[in-house]
Tab-separated table of C-alpha atoms and ligand atoms in Angstrom:
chain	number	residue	atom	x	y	z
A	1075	UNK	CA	0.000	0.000	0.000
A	1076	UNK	CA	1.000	3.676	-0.892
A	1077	UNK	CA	0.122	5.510	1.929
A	1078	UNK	CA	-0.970	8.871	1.633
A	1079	UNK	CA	1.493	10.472	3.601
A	1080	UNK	CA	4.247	8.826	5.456
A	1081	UNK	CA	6.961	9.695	8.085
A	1082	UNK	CA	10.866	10.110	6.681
A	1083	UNK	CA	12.771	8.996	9.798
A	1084	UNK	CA	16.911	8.782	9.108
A	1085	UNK	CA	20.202	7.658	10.768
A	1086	UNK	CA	20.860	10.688	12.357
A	1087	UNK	CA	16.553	11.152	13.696
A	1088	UNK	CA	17.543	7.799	15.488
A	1089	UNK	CA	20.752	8.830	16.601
A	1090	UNK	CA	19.665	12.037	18.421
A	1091	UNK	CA	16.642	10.097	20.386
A	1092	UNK	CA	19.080	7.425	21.233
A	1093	UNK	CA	22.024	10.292	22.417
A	1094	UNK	CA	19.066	11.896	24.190
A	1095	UNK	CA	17.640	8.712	26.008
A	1096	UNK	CA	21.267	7.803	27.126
A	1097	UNK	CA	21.194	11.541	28.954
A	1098	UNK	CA	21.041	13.101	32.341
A	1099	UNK	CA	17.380	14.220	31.136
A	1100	UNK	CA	14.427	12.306	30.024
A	1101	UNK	CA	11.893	14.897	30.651
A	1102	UNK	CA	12.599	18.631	31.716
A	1103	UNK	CA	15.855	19.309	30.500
A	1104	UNK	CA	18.088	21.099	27.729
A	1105	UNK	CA	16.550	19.619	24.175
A	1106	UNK	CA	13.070	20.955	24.128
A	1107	UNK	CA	14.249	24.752	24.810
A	1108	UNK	CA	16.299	24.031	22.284
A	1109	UNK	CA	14.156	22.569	20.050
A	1110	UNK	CA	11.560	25.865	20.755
A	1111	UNK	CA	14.599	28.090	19.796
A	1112	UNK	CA	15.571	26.054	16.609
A	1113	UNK	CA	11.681	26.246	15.449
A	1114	UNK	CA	11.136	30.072	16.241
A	1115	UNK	CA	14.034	31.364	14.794
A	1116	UNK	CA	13.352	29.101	11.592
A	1117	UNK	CA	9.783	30.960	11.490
A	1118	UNK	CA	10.288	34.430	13.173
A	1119	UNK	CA	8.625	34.450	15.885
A	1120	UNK	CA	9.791	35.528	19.376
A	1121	UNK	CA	8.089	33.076	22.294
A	1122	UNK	CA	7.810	28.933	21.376
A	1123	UNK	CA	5.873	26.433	23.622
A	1124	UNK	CA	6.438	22.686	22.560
A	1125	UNK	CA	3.670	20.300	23.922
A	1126	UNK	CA	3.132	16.692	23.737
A	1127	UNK	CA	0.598	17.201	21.254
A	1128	UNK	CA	-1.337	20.258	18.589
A	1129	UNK	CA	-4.469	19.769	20.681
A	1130	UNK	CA	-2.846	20.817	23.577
A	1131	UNK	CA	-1.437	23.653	22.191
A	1132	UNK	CA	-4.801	24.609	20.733
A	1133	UNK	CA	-6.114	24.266	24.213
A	1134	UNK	CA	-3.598	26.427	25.940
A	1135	UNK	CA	-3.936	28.989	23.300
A	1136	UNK	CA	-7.354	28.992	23.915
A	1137	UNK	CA	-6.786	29.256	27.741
A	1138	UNK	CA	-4.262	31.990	26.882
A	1139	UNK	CA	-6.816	33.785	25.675
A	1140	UNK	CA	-8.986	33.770	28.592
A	1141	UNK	CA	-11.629	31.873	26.566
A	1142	UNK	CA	-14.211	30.329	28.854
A	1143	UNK	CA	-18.283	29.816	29.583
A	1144	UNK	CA	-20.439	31.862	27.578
A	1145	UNK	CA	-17.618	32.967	24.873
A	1146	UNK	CA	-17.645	31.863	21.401
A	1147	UNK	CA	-15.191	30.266	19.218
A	1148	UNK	CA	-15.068	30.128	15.331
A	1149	UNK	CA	-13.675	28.138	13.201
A	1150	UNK	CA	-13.709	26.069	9.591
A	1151	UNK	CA	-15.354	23.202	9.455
A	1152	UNK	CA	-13.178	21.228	6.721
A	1153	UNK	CA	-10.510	20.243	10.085
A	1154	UNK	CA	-9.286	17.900	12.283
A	1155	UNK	CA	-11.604	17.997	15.036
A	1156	UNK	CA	-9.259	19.464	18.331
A	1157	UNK	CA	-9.625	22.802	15.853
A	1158	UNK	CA	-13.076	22.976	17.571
A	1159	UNK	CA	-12.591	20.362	20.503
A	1160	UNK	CA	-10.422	22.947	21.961
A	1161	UNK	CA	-12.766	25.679	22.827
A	1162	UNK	CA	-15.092	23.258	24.179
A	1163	UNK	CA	-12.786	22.203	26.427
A	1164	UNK	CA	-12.653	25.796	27.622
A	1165	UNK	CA	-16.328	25.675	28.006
A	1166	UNK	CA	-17.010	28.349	25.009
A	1167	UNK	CA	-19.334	27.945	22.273
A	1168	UNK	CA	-17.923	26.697	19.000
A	1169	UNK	CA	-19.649	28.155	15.582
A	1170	UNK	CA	-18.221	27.254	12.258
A	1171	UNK	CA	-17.930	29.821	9.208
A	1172	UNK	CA	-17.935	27.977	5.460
A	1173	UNK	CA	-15.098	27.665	3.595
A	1174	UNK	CA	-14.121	29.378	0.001
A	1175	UNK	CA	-14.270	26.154	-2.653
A	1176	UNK	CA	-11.218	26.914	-4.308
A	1177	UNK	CA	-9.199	26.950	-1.524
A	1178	UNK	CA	-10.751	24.795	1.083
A	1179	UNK	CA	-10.254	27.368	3.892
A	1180	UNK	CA	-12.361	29.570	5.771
A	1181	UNK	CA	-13.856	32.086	3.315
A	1182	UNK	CA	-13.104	35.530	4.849
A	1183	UNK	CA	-16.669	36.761	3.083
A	1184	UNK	CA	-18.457	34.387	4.980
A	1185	UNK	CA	-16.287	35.556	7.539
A	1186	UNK	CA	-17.189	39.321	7.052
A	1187	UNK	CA	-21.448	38.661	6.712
A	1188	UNK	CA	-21.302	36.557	9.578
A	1189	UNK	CA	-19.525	39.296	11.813
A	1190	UNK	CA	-21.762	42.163	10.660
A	1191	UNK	CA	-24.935	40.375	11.954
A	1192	UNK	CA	-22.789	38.512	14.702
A	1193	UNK	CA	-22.426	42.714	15.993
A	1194	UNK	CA	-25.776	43.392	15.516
A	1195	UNK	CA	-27.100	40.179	17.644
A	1196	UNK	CA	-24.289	40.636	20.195
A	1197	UNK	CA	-22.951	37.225	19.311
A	1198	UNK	CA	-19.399	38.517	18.058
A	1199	UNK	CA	-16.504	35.656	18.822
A	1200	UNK	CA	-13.973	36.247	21.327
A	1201	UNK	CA	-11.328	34.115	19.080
A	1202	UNK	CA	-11.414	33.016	15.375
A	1203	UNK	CA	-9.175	30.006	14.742
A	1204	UNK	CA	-8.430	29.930	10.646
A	1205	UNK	CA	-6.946	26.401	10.192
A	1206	UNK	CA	-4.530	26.645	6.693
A	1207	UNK	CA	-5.365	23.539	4.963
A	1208	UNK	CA	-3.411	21.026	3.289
A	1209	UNK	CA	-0.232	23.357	4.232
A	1210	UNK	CA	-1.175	26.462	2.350
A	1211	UNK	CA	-2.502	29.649	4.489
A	1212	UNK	CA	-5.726	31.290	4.883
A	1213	UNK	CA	-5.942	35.660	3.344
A	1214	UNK	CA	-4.328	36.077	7.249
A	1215	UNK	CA	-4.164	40.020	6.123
A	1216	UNK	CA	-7.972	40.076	5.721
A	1217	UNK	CA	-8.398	38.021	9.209
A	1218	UNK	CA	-6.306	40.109	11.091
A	1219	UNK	CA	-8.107	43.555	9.696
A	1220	UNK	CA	-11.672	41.998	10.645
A	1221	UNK	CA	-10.138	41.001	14.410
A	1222	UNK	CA	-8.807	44.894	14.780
A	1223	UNK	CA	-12.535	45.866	13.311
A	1224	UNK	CA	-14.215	43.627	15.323
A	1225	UNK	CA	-11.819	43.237	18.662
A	1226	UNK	CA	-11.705	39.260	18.531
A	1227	UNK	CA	-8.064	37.090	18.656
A	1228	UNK	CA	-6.403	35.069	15.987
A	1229	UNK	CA	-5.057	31.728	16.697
A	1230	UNK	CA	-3.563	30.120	13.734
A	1231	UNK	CA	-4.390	26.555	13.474
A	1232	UNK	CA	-0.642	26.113	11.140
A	1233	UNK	CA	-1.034	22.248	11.917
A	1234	UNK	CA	-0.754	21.695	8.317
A	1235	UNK	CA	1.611	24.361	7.555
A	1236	UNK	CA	5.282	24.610	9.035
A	1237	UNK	CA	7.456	25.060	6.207
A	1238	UNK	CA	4.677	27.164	3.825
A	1239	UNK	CA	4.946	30.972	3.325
A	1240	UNK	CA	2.590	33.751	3.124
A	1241	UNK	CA	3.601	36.898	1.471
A	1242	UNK	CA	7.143	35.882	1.384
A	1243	UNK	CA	7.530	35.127	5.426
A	1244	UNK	CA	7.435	31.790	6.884
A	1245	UNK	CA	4.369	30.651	8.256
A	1246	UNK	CA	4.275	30.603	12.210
A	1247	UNK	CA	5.552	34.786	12.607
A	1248	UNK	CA	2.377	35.356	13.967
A	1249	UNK	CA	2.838	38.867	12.127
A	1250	UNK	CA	-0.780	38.349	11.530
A	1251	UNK	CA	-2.383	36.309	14.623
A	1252	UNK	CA	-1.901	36.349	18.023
A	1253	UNK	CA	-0.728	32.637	18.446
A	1254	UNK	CA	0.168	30.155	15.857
A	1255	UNK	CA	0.412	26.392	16.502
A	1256	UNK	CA	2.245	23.412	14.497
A	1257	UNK	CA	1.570	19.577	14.824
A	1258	UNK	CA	4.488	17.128	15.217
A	1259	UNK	CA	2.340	13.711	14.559
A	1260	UNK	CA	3.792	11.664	12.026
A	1261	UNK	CA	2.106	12.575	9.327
A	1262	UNK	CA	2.467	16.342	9.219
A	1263	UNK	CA	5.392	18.098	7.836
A	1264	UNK	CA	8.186	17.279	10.959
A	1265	UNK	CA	7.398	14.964	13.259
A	1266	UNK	CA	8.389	13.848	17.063
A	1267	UNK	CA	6.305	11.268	17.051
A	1268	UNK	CA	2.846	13.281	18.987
A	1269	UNK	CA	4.000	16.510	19.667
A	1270	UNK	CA	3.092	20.634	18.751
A	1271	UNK	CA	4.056	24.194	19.419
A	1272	UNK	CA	2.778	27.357	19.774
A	1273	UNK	CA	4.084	30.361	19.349
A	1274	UNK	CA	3.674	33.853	20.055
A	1275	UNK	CA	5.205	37.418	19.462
A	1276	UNK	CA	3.136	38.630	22.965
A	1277	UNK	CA	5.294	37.571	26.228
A	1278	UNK	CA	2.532	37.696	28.227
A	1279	UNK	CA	1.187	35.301	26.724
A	1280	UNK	CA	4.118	33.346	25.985
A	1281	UNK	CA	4.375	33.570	30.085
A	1282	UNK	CA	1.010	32.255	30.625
A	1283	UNK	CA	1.213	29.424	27.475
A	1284	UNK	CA	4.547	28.048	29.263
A	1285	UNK	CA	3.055	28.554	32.367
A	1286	UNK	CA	-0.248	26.468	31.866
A	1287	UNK	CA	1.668	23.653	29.941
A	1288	UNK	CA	3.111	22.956	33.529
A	1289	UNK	CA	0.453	22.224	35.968
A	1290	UNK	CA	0.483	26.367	36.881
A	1291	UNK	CA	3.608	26.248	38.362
A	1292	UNK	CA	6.600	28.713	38.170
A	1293	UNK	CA	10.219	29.072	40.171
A	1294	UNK	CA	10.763	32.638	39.148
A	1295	UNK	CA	10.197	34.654	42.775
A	1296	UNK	CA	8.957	37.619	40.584
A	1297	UNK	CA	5.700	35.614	39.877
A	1298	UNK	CA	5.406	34.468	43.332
A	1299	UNK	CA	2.924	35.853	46.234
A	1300	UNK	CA	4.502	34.406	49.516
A	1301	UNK	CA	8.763	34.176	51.068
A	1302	UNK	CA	10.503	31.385	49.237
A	1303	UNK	CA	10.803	28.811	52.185
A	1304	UNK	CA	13.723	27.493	50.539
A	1305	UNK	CA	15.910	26.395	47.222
A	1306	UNK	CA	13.163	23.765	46.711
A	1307	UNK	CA	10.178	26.246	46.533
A	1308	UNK	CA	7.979	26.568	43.986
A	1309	UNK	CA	4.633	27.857	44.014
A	1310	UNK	CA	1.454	26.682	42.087
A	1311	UNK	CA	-0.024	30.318	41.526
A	1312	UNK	CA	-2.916	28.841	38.444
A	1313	UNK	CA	-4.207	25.811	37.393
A	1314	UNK	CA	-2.497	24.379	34.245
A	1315	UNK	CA	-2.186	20.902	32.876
A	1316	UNK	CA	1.079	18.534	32.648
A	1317	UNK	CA	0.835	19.058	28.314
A	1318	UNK	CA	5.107	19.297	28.288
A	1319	UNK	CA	7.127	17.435	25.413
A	1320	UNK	CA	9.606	15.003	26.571
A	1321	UNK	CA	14.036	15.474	25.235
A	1322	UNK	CA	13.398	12.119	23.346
A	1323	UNK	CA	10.131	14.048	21.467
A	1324	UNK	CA	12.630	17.283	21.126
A	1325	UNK	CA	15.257	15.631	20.301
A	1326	UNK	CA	13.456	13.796	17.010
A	1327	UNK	CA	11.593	17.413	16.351
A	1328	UNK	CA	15.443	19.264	16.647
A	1329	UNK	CA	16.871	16.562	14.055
A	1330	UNK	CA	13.832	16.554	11.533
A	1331	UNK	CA	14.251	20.172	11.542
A	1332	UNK	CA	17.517	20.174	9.966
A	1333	UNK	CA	15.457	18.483	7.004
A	1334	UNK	CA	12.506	20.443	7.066
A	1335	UNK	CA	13.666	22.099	3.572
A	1336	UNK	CA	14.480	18.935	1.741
A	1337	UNK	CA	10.853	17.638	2.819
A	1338	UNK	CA	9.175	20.723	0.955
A	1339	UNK	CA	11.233	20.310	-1.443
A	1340	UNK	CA	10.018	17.300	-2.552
A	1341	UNK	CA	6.552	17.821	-1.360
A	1342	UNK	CA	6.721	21.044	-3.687
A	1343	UNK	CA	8.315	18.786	-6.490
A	1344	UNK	CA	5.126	15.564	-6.119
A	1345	UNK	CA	2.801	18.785	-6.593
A	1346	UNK	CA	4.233	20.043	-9.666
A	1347	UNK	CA	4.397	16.496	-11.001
A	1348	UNK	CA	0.682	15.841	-9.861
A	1349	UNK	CA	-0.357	19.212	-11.830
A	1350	UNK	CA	1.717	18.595	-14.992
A	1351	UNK	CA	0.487	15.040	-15.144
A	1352	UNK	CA	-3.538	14.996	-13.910
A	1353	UNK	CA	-4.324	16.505	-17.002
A	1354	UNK	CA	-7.029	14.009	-18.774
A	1355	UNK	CA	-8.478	13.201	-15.478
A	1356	UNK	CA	-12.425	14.761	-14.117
A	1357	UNK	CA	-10.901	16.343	-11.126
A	1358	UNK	CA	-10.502	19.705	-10.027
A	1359	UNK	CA	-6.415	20.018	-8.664
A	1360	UNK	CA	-5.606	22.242	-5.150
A	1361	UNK	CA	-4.936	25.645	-5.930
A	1362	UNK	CA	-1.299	26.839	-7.368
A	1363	UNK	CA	0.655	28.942	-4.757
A	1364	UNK	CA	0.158	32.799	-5.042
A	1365	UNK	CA	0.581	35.025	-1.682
A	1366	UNK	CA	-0.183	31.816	-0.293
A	1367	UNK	CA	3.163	28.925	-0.618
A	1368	UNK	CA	1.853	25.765	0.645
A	1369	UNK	CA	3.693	23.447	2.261
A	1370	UNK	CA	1.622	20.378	0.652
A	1371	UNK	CA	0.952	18.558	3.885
A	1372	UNK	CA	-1.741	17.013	1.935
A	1373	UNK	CA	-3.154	17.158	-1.837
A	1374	UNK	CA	-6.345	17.155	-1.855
A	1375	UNK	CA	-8.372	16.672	-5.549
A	1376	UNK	CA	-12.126	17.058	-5.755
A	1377	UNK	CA	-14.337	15.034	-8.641
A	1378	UNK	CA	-15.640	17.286	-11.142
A	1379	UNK	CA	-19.410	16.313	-11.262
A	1380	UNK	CA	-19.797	18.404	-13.721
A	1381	UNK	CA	-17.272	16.352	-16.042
A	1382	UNK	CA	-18.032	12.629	-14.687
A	1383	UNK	CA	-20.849	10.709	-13.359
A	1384	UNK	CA	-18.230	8.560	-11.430
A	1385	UNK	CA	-18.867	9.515	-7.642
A	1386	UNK	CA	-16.020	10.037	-4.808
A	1387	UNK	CA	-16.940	6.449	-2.647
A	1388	UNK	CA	-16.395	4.780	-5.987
A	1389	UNK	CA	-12.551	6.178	-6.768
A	1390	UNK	CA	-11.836	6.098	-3.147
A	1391	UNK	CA	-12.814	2.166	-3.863
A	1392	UNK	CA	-11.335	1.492	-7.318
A	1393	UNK	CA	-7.910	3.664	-5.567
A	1394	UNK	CA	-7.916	1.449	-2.157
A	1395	UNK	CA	-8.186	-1.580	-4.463
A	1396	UNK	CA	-5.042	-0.878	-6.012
A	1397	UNK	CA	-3.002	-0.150	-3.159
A	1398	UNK	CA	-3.114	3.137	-3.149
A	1399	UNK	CA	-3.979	4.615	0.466
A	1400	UNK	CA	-6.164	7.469	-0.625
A	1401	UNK	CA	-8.219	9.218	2.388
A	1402	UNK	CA	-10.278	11.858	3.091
A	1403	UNK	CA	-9.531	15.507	5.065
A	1404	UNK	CA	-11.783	16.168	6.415
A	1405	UNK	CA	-15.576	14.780	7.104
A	1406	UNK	CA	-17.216	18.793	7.928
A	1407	UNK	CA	-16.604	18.911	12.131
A	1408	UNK	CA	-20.132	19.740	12.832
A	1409	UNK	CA	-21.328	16.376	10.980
A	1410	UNK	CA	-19.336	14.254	13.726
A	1411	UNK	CA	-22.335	12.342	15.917
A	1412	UNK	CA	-21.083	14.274	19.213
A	1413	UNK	CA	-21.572	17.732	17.544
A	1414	UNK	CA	-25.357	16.680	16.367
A	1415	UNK	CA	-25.532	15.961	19.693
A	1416	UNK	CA	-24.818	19.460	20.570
A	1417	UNK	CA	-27.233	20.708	18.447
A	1418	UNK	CA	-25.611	21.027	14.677
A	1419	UNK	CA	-27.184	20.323	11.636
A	1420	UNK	CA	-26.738	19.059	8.314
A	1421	UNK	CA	-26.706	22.178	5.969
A	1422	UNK	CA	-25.098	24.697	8.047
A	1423	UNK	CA	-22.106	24.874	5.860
A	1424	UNK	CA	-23.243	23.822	1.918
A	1425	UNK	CA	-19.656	24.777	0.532
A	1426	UNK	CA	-18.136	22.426	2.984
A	1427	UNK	CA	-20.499	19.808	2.899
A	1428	UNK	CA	-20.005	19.731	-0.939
A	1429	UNK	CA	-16.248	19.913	-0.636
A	1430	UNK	CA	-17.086	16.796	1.421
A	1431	UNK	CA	-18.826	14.948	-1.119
A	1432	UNK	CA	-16.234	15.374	-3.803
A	1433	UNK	CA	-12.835	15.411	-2.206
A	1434	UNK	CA	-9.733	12.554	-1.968
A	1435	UNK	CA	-6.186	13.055	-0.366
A	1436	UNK	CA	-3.832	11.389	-3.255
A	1437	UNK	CA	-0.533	10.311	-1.513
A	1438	UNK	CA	2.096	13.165	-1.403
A	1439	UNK	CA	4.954	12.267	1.251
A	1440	UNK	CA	8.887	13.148	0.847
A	1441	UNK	CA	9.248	9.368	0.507
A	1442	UNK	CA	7.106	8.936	-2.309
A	1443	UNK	CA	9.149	8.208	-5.574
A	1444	UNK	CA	8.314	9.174	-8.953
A	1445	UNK	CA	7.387	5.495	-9.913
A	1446	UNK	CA	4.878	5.271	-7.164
A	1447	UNK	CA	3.498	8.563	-8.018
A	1448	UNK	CA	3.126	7.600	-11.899
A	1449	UNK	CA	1.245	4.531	-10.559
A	1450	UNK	CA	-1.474	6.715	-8.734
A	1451	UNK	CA	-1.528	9.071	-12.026
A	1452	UNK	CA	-2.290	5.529	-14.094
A	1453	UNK	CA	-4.612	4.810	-11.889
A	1454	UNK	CA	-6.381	7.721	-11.409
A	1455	UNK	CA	-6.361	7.726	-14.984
A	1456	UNK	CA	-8.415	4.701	-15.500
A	1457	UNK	CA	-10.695	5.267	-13.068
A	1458	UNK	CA	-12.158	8.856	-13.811
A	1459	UNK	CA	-10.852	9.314	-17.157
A	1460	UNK	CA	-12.739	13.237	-18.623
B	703	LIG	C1	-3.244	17.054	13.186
B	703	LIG	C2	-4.092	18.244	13.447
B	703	LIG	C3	-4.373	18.713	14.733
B	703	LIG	C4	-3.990	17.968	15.962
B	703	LIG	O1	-2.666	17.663	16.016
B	703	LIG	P1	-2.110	16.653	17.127
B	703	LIG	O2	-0.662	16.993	17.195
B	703	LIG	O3	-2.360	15.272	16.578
B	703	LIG	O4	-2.824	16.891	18.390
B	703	LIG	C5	-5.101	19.883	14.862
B	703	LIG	N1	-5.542	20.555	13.788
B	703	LIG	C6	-5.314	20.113	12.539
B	703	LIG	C7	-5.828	20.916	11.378
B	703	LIG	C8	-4.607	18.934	12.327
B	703	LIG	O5	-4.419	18.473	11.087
């Protein structure tokens, strides 16, 4: 099977766990700071917390935020689910705003109508989390004009998207956002295994992220109310969570990193090849990179109903059926049984719901060689020929 995306692990990944598992440190110690400093720098940003995992991050950065009871959330509903999860977990109110179909992210007119009578009702969001999918970001200009307009926060959902640009700076500067966060699982971009970041140009709330990742507890006596009783004092002065990465995690992240430019690389190259080749095939192809440089976490193609009768459960079939791993980002959030359970319905978003109906993640990994790749292009060939 030809997965649709794959982790690229070498000698020298292993090597750095194994130098890191033989140290003075398993948890707690010198790699993960390190690792923070490696990723911010590489981005251009000027606070990084690494957790064990993006939906912690999201979570914190939601915390962060101060979002709690009675506030609302928005976000896309073509995601992973902890894009919304997380400001449930704060207790806030999660609404989703459609997504532009040529892009597959949130569509900042939506975005726009929905704020104009979200001020009118007294229903504005506290925090809008655009989630840049498949690697490429969201019009984060146009986001971060409506937040000044409208006086909500920006947290980047970048899960997708370390390595991509937008208007010629690295994603992750939060030039546009108030906190940006990156996934580590294995199939995204870099990996340590389960892992994320966030980062942030605001130290106070780079205070209260690393602060919160660590059960609320700090050993710097300017944050402290009472007399140190001693070199082992420490005071618990909020109530966090135990979300830290451990050296072995860092140490992997630290290592990919060095690599991060030979995996877009490729991924960049596997596009190219995928638009130059899918040329006699009824699918519509991601979008091409304009302010927006994708990283190509994923590519995503989307049957053209208006060229084929052929519909997507079929060539996800006929595509499994020849060993080709094929999947599908992402079933709309609001669809999931838990969220009808909260209320949602079928229809709320029609451009997502029809993304939904039409799209298939074609494999696209650094891995991936140009004989496997010509094998999914056959394939899809046969199978939804124009
Ligand atoms: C993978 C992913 C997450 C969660 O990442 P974890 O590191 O697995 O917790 C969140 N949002 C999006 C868009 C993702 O793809």
């Amino acid at each position: 099977m030809i997965p649709y995306g794959r982790q690229s692990i070498s000698d020298a990944d292993v090597e750095a766990v194994v130098a890191a598992l033989r140290s003075d440190f398993l948890t707690q110690g010198p790699i993960v700071p390190g690792f923070e400093r490696a990723v911010r720098e590489r981005v251009g940003a000027r606070f990084a917390v690494a957790t064990n995992s993006a939906t912690s991050a999201l979570h914190l950065a939601c915390l962060a935020l101060e979002v709690g009871p009675g506030d609302r959330v928005w976000t896309s509903p073509i995601t992973f689910v902890a894009s919304a999860n997380c400001a449930l977990y704060c207790g806030a109110v999660v609404e989703f705003v459609d997504i532009d179909p040529d892009s597959f992210n949130m569509s900042v007119d939506r975005l726009a109508e929905m704020l104009v009578l979200a001020e009118q009702n007294g229903t504005l969001p506290k925090v809008v989390i655009p989630v840049h999918m498949a690697g490429r970001s969201c019009d984060m200009a146009a986001i971060s004009r409506l937040a000044g307009q409208y006086g909500f926060r920006v947290i980047e959902d970048a899960s997708h998207a370390i390595g991509g640009d937008y208007r010629n700076r690295p994603v992750g500067d939060c030039r546009f956002s108030d906190i940006t966060v990156f996934s580590f699982h294995p199939v995204k971009i870099v990996t340590t295994a389960e892992g994320g970041l966030a980062l942030t140009n605001d130290e106070a709330l780079g205070r209260r992220l690393d602060l919160l990742r660590s059960h609320g507890i700090t050993r710097d006596p300017a944050l402290m109310s009472k007399e140190s009783d001693g070199a082992w004092y420490y005071e618990q002065i909020g109530l966090g969570f135990n979300f830290r990465m451990t050296e072995l995690q860092g140490a992997l992240g630290r290592s990919q990193l060095e690599r991060i430019d030979a995996f877009i690389g490729r991924r960049r190259a596997l596009a190219t090849r995928y638009r130059e080749h899918l040329t006699d095939v009824a699918v519509r192809l991601p979008p091409q990179d304009g302010e927006a440089v994708s990283s190509w976490h994923l590519y995503v193609i989307r049957i053209d109903s208006t060229r084929t009768n052929i519909d997507r459960r079929h060539v996800f079939d006929a595509l499994r059926g020849a060993g080709i791993g094929v999947n599908v980002h992402y079933i709309p959030v609001y669809l999931q049984p838990y969220y009808q359970s909260l209320g949602y319905r079928p229809g709320l978003c029609p451009a997502a719901e029809r993304y939904y109906s039409e799209a298939i993640s074609i494999p696209l990994f650094p891995g991936m060689t140009d004989v496997d790749q010509d094998y999914v292009i056959e394939h899809l060939e046969r199978t939804v020929a124009k």
